[in-house]
Structures are given as structure tokens and as C-alpha cells.
Short mmCIF file of C-alpha atoms in Angstrom, two decimals:
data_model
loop_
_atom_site.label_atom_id
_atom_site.label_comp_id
_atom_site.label_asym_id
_atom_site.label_seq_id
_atom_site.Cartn_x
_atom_site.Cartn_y
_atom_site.Cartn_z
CA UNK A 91 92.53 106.97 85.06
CA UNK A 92 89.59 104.95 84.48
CA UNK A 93 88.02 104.16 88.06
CA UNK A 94 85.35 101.43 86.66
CA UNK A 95 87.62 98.31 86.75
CA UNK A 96 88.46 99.43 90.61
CA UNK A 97 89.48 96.49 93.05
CA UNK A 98 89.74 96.53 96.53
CA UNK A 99 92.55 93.28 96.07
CA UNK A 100 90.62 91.34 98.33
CA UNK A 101 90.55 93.75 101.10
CA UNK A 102 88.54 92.10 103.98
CA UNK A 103 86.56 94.49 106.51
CA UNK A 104 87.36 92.03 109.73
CA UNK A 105 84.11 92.90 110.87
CA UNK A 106 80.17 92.16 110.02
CA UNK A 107 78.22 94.75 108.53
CA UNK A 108 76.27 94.83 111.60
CA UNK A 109 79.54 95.54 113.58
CA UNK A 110 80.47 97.98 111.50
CA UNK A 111 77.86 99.92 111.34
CA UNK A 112 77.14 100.45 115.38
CA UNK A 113 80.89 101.46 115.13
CA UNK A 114 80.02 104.12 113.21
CA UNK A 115 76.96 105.10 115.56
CA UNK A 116 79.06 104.76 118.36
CA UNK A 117 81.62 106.78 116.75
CA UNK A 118 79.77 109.94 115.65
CA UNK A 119 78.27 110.04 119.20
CA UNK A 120 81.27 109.82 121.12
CA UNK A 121 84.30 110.50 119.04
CA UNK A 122 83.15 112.73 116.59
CA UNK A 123 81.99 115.12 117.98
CA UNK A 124 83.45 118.31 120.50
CA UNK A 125 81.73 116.96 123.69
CA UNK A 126 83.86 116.21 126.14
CA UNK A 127 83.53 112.99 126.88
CA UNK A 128 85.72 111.01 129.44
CA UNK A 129 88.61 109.22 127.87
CA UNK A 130 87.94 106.59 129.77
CA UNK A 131 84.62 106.47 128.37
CA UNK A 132 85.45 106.60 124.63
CA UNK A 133 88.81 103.74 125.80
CA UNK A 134 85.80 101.46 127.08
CA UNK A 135 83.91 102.10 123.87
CA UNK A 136 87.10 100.97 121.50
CA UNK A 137 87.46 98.41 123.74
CA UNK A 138 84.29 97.12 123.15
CA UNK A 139 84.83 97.12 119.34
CA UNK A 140 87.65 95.02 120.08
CA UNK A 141 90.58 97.29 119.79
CA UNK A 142 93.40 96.40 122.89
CA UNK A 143 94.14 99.30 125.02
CA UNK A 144 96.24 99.64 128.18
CA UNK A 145 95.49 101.79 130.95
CA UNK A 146 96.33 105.84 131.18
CA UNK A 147 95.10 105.81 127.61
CA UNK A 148 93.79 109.76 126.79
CA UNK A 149 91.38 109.93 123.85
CA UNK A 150 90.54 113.58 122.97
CA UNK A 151 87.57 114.59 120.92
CA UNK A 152 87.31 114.24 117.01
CA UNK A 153 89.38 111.11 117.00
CA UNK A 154 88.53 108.73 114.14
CA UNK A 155 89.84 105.22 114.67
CA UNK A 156 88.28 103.55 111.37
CA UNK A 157 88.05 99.92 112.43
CA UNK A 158 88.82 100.13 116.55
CA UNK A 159 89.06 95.76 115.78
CA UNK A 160 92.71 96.69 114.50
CA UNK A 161 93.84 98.94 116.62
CA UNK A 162 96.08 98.86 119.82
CA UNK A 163 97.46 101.23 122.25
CA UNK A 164 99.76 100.35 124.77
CA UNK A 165 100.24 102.16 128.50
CA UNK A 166 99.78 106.09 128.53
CA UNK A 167 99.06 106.89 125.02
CA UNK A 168 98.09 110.33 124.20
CA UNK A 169 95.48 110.43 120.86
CA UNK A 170 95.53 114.35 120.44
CA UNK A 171 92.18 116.35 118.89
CA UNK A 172 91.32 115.18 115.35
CA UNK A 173 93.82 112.28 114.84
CA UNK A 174 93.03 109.80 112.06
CA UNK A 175 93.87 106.50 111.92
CA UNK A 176 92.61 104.56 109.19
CA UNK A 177 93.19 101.09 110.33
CA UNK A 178 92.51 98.68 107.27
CA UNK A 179 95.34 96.99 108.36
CA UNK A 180 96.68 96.68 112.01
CA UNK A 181 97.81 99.94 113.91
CA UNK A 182 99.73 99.24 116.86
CA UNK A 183 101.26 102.52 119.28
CA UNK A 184 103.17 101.04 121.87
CA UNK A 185 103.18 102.77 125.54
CA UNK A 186 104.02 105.91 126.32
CA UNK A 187 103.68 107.90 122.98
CA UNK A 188 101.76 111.19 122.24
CA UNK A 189 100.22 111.38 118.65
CA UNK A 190 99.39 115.16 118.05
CA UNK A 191 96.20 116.83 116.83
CA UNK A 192 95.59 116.11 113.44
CA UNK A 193 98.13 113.88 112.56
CA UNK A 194 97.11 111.07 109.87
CA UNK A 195 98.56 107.45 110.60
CA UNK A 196 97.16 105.90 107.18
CA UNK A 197 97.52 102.17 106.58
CA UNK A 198 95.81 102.27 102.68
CA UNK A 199 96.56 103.52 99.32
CA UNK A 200 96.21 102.15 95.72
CA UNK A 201 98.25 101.31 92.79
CA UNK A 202 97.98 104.14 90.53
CA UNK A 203 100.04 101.72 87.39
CA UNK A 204 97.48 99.44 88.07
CA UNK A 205 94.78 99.30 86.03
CA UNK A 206 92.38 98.93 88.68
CA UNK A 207 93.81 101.43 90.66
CA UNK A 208 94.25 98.27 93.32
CA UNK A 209 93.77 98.90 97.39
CA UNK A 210 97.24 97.87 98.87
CA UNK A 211 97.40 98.02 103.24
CA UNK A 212 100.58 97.60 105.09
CA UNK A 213 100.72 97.72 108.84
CA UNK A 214 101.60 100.92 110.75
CA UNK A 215 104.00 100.57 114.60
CA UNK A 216 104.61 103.82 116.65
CA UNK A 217 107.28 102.56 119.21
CA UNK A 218 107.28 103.25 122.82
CA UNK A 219 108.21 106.56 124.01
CA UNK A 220 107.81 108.13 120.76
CA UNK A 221 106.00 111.22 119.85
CA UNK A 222 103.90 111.99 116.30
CA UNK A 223 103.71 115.91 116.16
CA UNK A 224 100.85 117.85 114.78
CA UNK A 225 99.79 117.41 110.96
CA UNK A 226 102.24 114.99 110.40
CA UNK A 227 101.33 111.92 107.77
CA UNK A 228 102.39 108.75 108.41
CA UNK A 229 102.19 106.26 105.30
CA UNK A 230 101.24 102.49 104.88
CA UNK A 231 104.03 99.94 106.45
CA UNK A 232 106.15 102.55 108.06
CA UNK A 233 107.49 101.82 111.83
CA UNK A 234 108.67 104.67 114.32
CA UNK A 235 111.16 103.48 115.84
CA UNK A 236 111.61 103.64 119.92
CA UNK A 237 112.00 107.12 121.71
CA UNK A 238 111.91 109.12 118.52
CA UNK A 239 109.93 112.31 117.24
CA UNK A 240 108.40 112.84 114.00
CA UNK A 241 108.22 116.84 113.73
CA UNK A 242 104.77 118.84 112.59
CA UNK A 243 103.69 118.49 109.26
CA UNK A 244 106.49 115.84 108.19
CA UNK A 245 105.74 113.00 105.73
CA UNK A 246 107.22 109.88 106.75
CA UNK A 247 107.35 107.20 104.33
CA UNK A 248 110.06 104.73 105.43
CA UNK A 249 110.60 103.66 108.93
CA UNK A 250 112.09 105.94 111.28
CA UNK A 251 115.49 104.90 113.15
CA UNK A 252 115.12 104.47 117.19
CA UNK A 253 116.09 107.64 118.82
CA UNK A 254 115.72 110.29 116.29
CA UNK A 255 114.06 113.96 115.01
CA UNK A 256 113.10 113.44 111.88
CA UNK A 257 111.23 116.47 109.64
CA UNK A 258 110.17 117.46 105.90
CA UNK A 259 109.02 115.55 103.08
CA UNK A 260 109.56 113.53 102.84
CA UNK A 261 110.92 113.07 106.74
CA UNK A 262 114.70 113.01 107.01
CA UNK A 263 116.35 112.33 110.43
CA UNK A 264 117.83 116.47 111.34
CA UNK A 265 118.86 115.15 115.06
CA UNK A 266 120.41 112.17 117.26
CA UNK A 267 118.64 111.72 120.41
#
């Protein structure tokens, strides 16, 4: 592939560089890092930034919300150690999930036909009650639906039906709930 016609498609940051960049200050001080830090210290701090959160919000250490502007977390949300969630386009985990240490809610990838390997971002939903296990990937425009579970290590790709277990890659519902 030849990476010197890249294009970002118009990819806006929804921020000013100035923003930005005390979000990333902010950031390595208070999420990156293994201090233990109050949640509802670092919920303040995304708050700040802009992102909407609701209360009973628990924000462990090493979480790396890429643009806090786009992101929103209902009631009672559980962000488990070293989550990732690029948000270049909006994120939005409704109340009462639990997304597990290390899992990887990505809302970006590129066009590998095209030939300047174009940045594409779809929205990403987690539905209320709803849990994200440990390691598991969740890709551009994908919804979870209500009350289900997404099992370690899965890769879900398309949405995920309300009330299920789904596991693998790519994820494949295994249970009814």
C-alpha cells in the first residue's frame, strides 16, 4: 500500500487544538496513569471536556477516552482498567453497563481498496444493562443491544440482538437471555 496519498475524508477533530491538547495533559495525569484517583474525580474531569455523564459513573485507572467531547455514559456505568475508546465519532453507553478491562470500543478504520487508505467513523451504542467482557473489540457502527453480554475476547462487528451471549470472531449469539 502506498501511505503518501493518505486522507483523513474530512475527518473533523470537534475540538480546538488548544482543547485538545489540555485533554491530553489532563489525561496522562489522571487517566493514564495507576494512581488511584477518585472516579468521581476523573467523571468531573470528562465532564469538563464536555463528555455527558450520569451519576454512579466508576472510572478505573488507565482508561483512554480519546475525545471525552463525544462521549456519553449514562447512570452506573462501570469503565473497567485499561478500556479504550477511541471516540472519533460519538460513543454513547447507556446506564447500567459494565465495560471490562481492556476491552476496545473503536469508532475508526480506513479503506484498505482505497487508494488513500481513507479514515471512515461510524458511531458506537452499548445499550442499557449490557455488559462488554474483558479484551473484547468492538468495531465502528456496531450497537449492543439492551441487557446483552459480549463474552471476553469476542469481535463484534454487526450489532448485537437485545438480550443475548454472544462470543468468537467474529461474535455469534451462543445463548438467549
Amino acid at each position: 500500500m502506498d501511505l503518501s496519498g493518505y486522507t483523513t475524508g474530512g475527518f473533523q477533530r470537534g475540538a480546538s487544538p488548544l482543547k485538545e491538547a489540555a485533554w491530553w495533559a489532563v489525561r496522562a495525569l489522571f487517566f493514564q496513569t495507576a494512581l488511584p484517583w477518585p472516579s468521581a474525580l476523573r467523571v468531573a474531569l470528562l465532564r469538563l471536556f464536555g463528555a455527558r455523564i450520569g451519576t454512579g459513573v466508576v472510572i478505573r485507572s488507565h482508561v483512554n477516552i480519546t475525545f471525552p467531547w463525544r462521549f456519553s455514559a449514562g447512570d452506573h456505568v462501570w469503565l473497567g482498567e485499561e478500556v479504550l475508546i477511541l471516540t472519533l465519532a460519538p460513543v454513547v453507553i447507556e446506564s447500567n453497563c459494565c465495560i471490562s478491562q481492556r476491552a476496545f470500543l473503536c469508532t475508526g478504520s480506513h479503506d484498505f481498496s482505497s487508494p488513500a487508505f481513507t479514515l471512515g467513523t461510524l458511531p458506537i451504542t452499548i445499550r442499557e444493562g449490557s455488559w462488554v467482557a474483558a479484551a473484547a473489540f468492538i468495531a465502528p457502527g456496531v450497537q449492543v443491544g439492551p441487557g446483552s453480554m459480549v463474552a471476553a475476547g469476542s469481535v463484534v462487528l454487526a450489532d448485537v440482538p437485545p438480550r443475548v451471549i454472544v462470543r468468537g470472531n467474529p461474535a455469534t449469539v451462543i445463548k438467549q437471555l
